[in-house]
Coordinates of C-alpha atoms in Angstrom, one line a residue:
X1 CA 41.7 8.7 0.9
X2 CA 38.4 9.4 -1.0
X3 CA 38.9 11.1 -4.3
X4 CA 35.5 13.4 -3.5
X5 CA 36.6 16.8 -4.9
X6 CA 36.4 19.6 -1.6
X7 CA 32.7 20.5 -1.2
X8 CA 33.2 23.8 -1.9
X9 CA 36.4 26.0 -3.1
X10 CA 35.3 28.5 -0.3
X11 CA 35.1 25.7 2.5
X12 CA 38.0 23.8 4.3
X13 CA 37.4 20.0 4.2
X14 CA 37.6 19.9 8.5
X15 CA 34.4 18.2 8.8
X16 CA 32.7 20.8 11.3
X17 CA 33.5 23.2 8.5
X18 CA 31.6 21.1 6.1
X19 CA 29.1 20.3 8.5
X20 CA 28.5 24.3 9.2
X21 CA 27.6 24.4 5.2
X22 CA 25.9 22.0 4.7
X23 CA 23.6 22.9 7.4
X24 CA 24.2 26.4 6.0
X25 CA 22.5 25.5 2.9
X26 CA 19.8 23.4 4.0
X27 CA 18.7 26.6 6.4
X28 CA 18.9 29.0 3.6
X29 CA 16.2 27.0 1.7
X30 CA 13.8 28.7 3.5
X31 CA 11.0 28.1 1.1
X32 CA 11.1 24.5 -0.2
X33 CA 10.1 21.7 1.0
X34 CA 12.6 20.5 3.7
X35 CA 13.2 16.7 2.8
X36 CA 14.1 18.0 -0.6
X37 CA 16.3 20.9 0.7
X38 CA 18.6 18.8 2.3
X39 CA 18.8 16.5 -0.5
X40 CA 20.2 19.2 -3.1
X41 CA 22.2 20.4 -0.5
X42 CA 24.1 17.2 -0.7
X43 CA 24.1 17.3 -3.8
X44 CA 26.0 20.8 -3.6
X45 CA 28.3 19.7 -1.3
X46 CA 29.3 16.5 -2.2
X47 CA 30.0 15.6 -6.0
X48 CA 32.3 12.9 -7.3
X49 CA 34.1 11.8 -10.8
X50 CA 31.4 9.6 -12.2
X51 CA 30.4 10.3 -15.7
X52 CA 26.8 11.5 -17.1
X53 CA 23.6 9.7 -16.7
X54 CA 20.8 9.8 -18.8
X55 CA 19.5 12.6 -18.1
X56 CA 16.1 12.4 -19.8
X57 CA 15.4 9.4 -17.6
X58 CA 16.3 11.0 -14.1
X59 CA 15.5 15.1 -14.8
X60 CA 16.7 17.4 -13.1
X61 CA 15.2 20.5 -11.0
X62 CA 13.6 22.7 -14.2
X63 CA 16.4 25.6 -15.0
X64 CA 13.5 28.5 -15.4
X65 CA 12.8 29.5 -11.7
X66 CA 9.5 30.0 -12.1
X67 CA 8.7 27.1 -13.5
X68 CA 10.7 25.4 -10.5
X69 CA 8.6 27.5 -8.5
X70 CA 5.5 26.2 -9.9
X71 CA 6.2 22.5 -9.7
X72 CA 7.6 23.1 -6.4
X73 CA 3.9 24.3 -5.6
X74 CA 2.1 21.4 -7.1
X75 CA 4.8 19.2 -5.2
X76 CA 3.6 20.9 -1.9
X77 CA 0.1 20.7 -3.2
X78 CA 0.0 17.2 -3.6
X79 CA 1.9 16.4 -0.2
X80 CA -0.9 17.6 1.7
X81 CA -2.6 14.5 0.1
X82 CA -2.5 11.0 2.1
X83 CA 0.9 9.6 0.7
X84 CA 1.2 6.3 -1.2
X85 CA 1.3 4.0 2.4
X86 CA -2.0 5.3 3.6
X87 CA -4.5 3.1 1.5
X88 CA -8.5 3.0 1.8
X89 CA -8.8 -0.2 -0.7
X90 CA -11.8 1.6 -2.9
X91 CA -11.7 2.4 -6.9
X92 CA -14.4 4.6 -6.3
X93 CA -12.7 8.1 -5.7
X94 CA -10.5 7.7 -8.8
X95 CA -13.6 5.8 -10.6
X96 CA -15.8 9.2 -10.0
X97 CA -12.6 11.3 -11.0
X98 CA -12.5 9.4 -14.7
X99 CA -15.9 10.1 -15.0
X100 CA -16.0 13.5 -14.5
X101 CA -13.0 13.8 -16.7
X102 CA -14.5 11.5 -19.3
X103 CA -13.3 8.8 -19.4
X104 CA -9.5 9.8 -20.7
X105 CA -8.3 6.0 -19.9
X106 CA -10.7 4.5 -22.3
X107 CA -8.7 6.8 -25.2
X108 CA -6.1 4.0 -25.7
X109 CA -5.0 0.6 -25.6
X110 CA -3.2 -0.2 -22.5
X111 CA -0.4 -3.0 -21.2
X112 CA -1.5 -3.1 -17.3
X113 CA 1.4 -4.2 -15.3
X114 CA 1.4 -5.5 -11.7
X115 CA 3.6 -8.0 -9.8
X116 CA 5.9 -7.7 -7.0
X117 CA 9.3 -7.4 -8.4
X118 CA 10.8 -5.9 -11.3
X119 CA 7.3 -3.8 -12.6
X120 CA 9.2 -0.8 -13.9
X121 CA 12.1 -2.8 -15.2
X122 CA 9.6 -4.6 -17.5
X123 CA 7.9 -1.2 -17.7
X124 CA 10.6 0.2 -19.3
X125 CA 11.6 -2.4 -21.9
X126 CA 7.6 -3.0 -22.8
X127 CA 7.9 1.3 -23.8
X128 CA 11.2 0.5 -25.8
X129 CA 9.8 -2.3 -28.2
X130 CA 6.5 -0.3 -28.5
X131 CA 8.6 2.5 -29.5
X132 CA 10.6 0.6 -31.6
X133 CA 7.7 -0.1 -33.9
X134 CA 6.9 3.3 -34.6
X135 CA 3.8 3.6 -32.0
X136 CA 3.7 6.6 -29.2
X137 CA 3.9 5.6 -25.8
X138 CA 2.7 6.9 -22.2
X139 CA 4.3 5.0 -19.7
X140 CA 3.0 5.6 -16.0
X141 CA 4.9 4.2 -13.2
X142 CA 6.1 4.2 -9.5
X143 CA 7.9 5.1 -7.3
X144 CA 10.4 8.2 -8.4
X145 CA 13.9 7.8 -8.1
X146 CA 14.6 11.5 -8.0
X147 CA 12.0 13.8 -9.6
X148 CA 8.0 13.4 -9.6
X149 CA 7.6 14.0 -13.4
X150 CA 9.3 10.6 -14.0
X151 CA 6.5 8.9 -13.2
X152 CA 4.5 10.0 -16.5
X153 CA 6.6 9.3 -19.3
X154 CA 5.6 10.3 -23.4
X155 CA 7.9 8.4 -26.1
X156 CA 10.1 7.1 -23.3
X157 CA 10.5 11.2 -21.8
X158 CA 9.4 12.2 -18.7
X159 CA 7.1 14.8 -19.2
X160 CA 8.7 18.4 -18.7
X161 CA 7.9 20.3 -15.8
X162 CA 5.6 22.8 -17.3
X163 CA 3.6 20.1 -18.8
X164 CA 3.2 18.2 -15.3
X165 CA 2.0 21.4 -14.2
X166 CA -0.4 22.3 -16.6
X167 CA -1.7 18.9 -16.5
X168 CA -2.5 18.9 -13.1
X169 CA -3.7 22.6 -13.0
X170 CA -6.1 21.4 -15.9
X171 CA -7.6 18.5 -13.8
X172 CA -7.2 20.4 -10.4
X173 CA -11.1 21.7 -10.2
X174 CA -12.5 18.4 -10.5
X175 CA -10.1 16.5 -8.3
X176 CA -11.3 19.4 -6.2
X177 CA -15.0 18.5 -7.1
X178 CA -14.3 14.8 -6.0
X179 CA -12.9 15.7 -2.6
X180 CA -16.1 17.4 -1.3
X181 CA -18.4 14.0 -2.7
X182 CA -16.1 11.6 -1.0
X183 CA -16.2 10.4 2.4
X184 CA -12.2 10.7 2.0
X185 CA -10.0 13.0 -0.6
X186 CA -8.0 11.6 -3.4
X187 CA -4.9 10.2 -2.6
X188 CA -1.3 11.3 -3.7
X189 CA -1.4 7.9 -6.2
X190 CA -5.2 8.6 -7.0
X191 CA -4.3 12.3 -8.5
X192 CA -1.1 11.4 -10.0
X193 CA -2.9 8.0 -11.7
X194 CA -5.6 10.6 -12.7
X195 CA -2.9 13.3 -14.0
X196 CA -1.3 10.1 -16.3
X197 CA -4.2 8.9 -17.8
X198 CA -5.3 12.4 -18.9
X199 CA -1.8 13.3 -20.4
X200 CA -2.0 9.8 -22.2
X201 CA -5.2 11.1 -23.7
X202 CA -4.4 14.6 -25.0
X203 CA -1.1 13.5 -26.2
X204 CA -2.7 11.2 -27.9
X205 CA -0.8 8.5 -27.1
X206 CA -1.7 4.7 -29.2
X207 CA -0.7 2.7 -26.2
X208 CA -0.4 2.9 -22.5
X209 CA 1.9 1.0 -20.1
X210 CA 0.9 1.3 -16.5
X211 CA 2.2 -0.4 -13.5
X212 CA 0.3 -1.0 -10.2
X213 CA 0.9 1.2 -7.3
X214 CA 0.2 -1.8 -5.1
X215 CA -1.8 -4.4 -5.3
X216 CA -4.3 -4.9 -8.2
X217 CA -7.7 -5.1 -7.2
X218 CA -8.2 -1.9 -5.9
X219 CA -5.2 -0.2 -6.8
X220 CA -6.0 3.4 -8.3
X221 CA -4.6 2.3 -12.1
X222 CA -7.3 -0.4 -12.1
X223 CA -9.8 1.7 -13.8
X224 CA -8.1 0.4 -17.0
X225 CA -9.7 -2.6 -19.0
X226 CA -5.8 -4.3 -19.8
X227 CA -5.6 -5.4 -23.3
X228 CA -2.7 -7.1 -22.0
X229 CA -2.0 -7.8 -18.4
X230 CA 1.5 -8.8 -16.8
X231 CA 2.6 -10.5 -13.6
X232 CA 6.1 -10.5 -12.8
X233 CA 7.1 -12.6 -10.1
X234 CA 5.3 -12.6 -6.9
X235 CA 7.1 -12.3 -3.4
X236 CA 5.6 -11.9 0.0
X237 CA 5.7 -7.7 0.5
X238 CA 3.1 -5.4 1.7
X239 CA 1.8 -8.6 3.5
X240 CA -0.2 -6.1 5.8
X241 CA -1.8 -4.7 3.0
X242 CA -2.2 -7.7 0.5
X243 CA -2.4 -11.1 2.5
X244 CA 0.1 -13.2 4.2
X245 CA 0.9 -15.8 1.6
X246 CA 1.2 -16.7 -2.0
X247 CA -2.3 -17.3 -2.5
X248 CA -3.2 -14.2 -1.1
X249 CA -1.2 -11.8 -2.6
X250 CA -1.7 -13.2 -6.0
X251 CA -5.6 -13.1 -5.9
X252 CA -5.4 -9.3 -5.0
X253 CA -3.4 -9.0 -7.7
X254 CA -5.0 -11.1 -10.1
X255 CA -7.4 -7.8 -10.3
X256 CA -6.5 -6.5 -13.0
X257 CA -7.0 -9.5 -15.5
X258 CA -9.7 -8.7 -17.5
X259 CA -12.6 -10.0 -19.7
X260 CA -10.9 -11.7 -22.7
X261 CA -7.5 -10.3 -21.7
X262 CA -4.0 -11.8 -22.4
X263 CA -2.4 -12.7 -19.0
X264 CA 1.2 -12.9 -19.5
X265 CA 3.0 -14.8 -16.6
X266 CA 6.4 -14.8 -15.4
X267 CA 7.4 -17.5 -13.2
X268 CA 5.8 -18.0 -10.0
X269 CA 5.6 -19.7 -6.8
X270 CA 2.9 -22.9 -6.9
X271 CA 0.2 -21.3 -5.2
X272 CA 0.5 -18.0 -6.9
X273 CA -0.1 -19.5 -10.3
X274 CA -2.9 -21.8 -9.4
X275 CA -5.0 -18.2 -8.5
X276 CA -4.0 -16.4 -11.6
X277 CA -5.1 -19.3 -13.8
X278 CA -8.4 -20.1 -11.9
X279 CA -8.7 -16.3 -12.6
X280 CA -7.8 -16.1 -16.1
X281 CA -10.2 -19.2 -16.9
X282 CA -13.1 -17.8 -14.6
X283 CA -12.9 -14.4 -16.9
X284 CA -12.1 -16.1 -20.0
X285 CA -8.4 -14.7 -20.7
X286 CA -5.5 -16.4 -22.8
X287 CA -2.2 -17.4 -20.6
X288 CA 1.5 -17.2 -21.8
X289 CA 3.6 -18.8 -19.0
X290 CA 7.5 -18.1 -18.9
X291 CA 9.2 -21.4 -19.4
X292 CA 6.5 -23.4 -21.5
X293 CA 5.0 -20.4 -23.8
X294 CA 7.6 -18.4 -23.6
X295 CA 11.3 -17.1 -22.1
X296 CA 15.4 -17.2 -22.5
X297 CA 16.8 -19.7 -23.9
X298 CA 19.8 -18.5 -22.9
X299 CA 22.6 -15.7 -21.6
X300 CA 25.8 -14.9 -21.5
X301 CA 27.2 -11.9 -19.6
X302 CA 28.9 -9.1 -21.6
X303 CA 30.3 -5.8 -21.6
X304 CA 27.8 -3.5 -20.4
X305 CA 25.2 -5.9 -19.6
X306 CA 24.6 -9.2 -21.0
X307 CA 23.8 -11.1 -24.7
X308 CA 20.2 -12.8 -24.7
X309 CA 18.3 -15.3 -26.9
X310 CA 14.8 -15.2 -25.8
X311 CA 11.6 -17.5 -26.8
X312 CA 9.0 -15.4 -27.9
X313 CA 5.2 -16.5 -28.5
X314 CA 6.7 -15.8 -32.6
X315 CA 9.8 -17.9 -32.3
X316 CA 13.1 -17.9 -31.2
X317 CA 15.2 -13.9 -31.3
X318 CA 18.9 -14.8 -31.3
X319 CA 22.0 -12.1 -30.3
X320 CA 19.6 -9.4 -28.4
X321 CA 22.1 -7.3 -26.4
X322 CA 20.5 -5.7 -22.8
X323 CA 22.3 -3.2 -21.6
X324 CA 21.4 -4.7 -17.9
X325 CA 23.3 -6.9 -15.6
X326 CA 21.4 -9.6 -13.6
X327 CA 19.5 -12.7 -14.5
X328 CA 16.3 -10.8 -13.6
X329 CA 16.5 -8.5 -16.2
X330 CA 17.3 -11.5 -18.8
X331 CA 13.6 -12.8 -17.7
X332 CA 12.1 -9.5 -17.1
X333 CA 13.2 -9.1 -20.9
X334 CA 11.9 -12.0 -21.5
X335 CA 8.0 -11.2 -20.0
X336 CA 8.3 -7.7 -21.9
X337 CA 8.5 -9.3 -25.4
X338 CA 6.2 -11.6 -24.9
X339 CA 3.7 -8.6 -23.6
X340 CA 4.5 -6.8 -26.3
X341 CA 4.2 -10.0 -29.1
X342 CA 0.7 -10.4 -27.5
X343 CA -0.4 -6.8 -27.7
X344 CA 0.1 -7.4 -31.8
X345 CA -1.9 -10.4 -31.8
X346 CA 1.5 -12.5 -32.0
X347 CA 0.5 -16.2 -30.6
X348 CA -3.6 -15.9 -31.7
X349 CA -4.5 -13.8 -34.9
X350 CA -0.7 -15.0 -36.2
X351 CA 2.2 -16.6 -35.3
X352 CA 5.1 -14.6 -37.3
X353 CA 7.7 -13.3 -34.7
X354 CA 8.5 -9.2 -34.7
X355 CA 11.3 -7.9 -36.8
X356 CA 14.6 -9.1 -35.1
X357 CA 16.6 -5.9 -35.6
X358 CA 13.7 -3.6 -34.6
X359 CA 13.6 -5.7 -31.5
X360 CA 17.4 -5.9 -31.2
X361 CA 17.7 -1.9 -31.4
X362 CA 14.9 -1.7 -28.7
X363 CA 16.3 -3.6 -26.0
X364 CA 19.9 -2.4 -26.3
X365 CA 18.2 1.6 -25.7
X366 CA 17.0 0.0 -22.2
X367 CA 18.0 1.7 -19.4
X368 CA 16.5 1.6 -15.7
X369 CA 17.8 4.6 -13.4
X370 CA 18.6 3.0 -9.7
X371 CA 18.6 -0.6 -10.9
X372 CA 22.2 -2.3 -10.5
X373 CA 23.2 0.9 -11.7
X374 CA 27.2 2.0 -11.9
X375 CA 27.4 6.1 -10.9
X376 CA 31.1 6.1 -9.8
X377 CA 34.2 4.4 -10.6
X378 CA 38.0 4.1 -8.4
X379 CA 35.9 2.6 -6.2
X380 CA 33.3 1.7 -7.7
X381 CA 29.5 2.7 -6.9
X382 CA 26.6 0.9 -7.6
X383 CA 22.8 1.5 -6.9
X384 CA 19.9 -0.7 -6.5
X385 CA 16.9 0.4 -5.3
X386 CA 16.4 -3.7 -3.7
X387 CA 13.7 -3.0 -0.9
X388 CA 12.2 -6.5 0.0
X389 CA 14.0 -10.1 0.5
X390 CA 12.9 -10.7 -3.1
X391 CA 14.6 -8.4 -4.4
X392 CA 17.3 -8.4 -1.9
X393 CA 18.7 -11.6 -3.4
X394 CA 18.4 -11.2 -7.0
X395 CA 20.6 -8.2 -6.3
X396 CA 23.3 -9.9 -4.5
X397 CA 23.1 -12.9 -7.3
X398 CA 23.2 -10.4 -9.7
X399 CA 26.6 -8.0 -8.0
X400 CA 28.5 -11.9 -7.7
X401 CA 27.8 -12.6 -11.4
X402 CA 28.6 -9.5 -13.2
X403 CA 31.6 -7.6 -10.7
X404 CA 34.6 -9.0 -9.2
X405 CA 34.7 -7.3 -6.1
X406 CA 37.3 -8.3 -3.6
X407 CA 35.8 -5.9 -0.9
X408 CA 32.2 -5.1 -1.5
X409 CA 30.7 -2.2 1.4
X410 CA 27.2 -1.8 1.6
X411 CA 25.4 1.6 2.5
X412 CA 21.6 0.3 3.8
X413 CA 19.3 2.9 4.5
X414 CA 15.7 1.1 4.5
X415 CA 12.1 1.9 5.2
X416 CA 10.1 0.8 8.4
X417 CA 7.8 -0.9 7.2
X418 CA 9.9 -3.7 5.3
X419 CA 11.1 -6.6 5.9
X420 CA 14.5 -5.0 6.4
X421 CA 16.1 -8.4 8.3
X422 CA 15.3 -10.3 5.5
X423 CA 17.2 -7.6 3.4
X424 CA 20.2 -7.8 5.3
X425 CA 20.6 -10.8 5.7
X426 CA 20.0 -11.3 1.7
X427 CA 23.3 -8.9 1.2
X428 CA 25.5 -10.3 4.2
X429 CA 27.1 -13.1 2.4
X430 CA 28.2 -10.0 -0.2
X431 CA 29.3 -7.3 2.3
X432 CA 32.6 -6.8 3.8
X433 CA 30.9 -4.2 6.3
X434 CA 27.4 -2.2 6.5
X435 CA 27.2 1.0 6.6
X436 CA 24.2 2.0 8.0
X437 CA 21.8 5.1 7.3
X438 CA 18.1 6.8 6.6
X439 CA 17.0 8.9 4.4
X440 CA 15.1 12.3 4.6
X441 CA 11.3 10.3 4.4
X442 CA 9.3 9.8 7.3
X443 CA 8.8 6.4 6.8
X444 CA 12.5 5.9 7.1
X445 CA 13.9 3.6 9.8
X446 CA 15.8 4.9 12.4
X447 CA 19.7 4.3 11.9
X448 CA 20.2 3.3 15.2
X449 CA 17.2 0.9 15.3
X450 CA 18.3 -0.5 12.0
X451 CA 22.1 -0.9 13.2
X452 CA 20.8 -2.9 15.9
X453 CA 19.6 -5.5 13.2
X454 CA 22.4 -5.3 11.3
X455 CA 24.8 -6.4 14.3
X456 CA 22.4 -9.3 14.6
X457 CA 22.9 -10.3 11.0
X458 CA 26.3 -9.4 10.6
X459 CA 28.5 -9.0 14.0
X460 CA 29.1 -5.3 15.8
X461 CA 32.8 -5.9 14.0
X462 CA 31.2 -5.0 10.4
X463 CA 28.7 -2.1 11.2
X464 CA 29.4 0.9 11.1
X465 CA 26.5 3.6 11.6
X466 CA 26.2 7.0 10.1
X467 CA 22.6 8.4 10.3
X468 CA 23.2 11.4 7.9
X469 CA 23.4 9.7 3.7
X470 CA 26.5 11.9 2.9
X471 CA 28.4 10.5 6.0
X472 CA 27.6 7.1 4.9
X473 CA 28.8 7.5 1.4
X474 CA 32.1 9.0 2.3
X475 CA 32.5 6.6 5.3
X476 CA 31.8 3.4 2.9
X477 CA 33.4 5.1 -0.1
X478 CA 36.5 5.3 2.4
X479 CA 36.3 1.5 3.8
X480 CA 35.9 0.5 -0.3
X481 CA 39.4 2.3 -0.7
X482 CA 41.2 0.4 2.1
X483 CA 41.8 -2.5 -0.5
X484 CA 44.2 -0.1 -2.2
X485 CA 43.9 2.5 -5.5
X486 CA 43.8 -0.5 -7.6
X487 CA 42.5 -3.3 -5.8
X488 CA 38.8 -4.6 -6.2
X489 CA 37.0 -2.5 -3.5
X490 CA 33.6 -1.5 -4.5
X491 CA 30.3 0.1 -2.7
X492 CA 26.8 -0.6 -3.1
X493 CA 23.8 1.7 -2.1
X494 CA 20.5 -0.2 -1.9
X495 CA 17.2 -0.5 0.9
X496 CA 14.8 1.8 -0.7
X497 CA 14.0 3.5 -3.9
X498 CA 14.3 6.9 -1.8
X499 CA 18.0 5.8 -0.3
X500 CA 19.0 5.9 -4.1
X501 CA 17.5 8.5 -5.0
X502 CA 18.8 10.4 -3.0
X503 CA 22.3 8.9 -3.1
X504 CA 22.0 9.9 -6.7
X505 CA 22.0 13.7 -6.5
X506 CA 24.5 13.3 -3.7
X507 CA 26.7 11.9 -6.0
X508 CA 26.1 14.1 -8.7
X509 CA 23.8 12.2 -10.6
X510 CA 21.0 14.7 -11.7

């Protein structure tokens, strides 16, 4: 049996009794916006054991109702806008927005960010180290696990809710300006990019970190001239959007190396890093490259997450603990110091490495909300927001290294417009059984058309399909259990950033 507490002490735990309140709730909620509705409903209805996340990472709804009331309006506001899949490739809406704003993004230095897997990760641990030494950070970055003010960050804090909304009430009238010069309005991404770059400013912040929405080139952050400018690996994803191959994908996102930048590189496929040299040497930037400038040494797995030593563009930082699991994250690590080394001139105006136990206490206050991340325990629940093949496998190298599952169940709930065979079929040598799902977005794959790949990839014995999130938890959560209260069972949630997220609240997690 699942140890779920009862959803409610006034409900029965007959499932048509629990069905009738959750429905109950998501009806009363009259006023919000419906996706979200249902998900706090869940997370009403459904709570579990797990212990306390970080809460300043993932915040939670704001506890003043009008405040609530007012981010819930700029939420609905910015809905209306196109959403972060509808793309015109063009800088010049959120060009003309900078300008009329003046210029906020040219207030700082900035560490520009793009690649295909493992941005925010890198994101995250670049904001630490900055942090570290003493320097204030905004850190702007994509998608939200759970709530939209994660996305701007200030000393390694989301922003509180009354500061998202006065920032975008501040810039409102001349996004509103913008609109009605355009051929098209400004995006979702184009407002939010333009809502980051002016909070950077009046903080002030010394240093920006910024990750790509998609892309490079034209993606709405590149109005930023990079002091420093990151790749992290390159895979194929948003092949529609960004090219077919390597090649392709890699020159769009070669876009945001800039005059005299520093390109740091993390290990790429051939073709890939042939176009973000002949780009760095066509607009005169230096190149670190993991494995010859820079990267680990070596790892050993450890409670918690895993002991490092890494090769910096300084020298050599011995006995760095990452509270991460997952050889990814030990290279992602790896990229982030050596971003951070170059943004202090580490490798060309000197060649002194950073204090060791400045960068020690940096990277072991890393976390990453949604990445391999352990929210339950008796069985065991993990979450990782693994949306592309990429990604896919990494995960599933990572869950084989670090946990000793002897029945691992998987709860997939992916987007339409991925690669979602390739994701499968990354997880099936991993998974016992499937569970199958969607979440509340409208780019979210049917369950039924997603089972139907699944029993390609795996066999009709091991799916199981259960279109509504909460069904598939406790259905999966149950199957995990089958191996016995203290046997190895264990679940995994993973297929889109939104699947976790959402899983999150549902399991009590903000």
């Amino acid at each position: 049996m699942s140890d779920l507490p009862p959803h409610d002490s006034s409900a029965s735990d007959e499932p048509a009794d629990r069905d009738a309140l959750f429905d109950e709730i998501v009806a009363n909620e009259t006023e919000r916006d419906p996706d979200l509705a249902v998900i706090e409903a869940g997370s009403r209805t459904l709570r579990t054991q797990g212990g306390t996340g970080h809460q300043a990472d993932v915040p939670a709804r704001p506890a003043d109702p009008e405040v609530d009331k007012a981010l819930r309006e700029v939420e609905a506001e910015l809905a209306t806008r196109w959403g972060e899949t509808k793309l015109e490739p063009s800088v010049a809406r959120i060009e003309a927005l900078m300008d009329v704003l003046g210029e906020p993004q040219r207030a700082y230095p900035s560490i520009h960010i793009t690649g295909t897997n493992g941005k925010t990760s890198t994101a995250r641990m670049v904001e630490a180290l900055l942090g570290a030494f003493d320097l204030r950070t905004g850190r702007y970055t994509s998608p939200h696990v759970q709530s939209i003010t994660e996305r701007i960050s200030l000393d390694g804090v989301p922003i509180p809710a009354e500061r998202f909304v006065e920032t975008y009430n501040d810039i409102k009238p001349y996004v509103e300006m913008i609109d009605g010069q355009q051929e098209y309005r400004l995006s979702f991404f184009e407002v939010l990019t333009g809502m980051a770059y002016a909070a950077f400013a009046d903080a002030p912040v010394d240093v920006a970190v910024v990750e790509v929405g998609m892309g490079g080139s034209w993606d709405a952050t590149n109005v930023i001239d990079g002091d420093v400018a990151v790749v992290t690996p390159i895979d194929l994803d948003h092949t529609d959007r960004l090219g077919e191959t390597f090649a392709e994908i890699a020159a769009e996102k070669s876009g945001i190396v800039k005059q005299d930048a520093t390109v740091i590189l993390a290990q790429q496929p051939v073709d890939a890093a042939q176009v973000l040299l002949k780009k760095a040497v066509e607009v005169d930037a230096t190149v670190a490259r993991e494995g010859l400038e820079f990267g680990v040494v070596s790892r050993q797995i450890a409670v918690g997450g895993q002991l490092l030593t890494l090769r910096g563009l300084g020298g050599e930082y011995e006995e760095v603990f990452l509270p991460l699991h997952g050889a990814y994250q030990a290279h992602n690590a790896a990229v982030a110091l050596a971003a951070v080394e170059a943004f202090f001139g580490v490798g060309s105006a000197h060649a002194q490495r950073l204090d060791i136990d400045t960068v020690r206490k940096a990277f072991a206050s890393v976390t990453s909300p949604g990445r391999l991340e352990i929210v339950r325990r008796s069985p065991t629940v993990v979450l990782d927001a693994a949306h592309n093949p990429a990604g896919a496998r990494a995960t599933a190298e990572a869950v084989s290294e670090v946990f000793d599952f002897s029945r691992l169940i998987g709860v997939v709930g992916a987007s339409g417009d991925k690669n979602v065979r390739g994701v499968l079929e990354a997880f099936e040598p991993i998974f016992a059984e499937v569970v199958v799902t969607q979440n509340t977005s409208h780019r979210a794959m049917d369950a039924d058309e997603l089972a139907g790949i699944a029993v390609e990839v795996f066999g009709e014995d091991r799916v199981q399909v259960e279109p509504r999130l909460d069904d598939a938890l406790e259905a999966a959560i149950t199957l995990a259990e089958e191996e016995g209260e203290y046997a190895g069972g264990g679940v995994l949630v993973t297929g889109s950033v939104i699947t976790v997220g959402e899983a999150r609240l549902l399991l009590g997690r903000g």
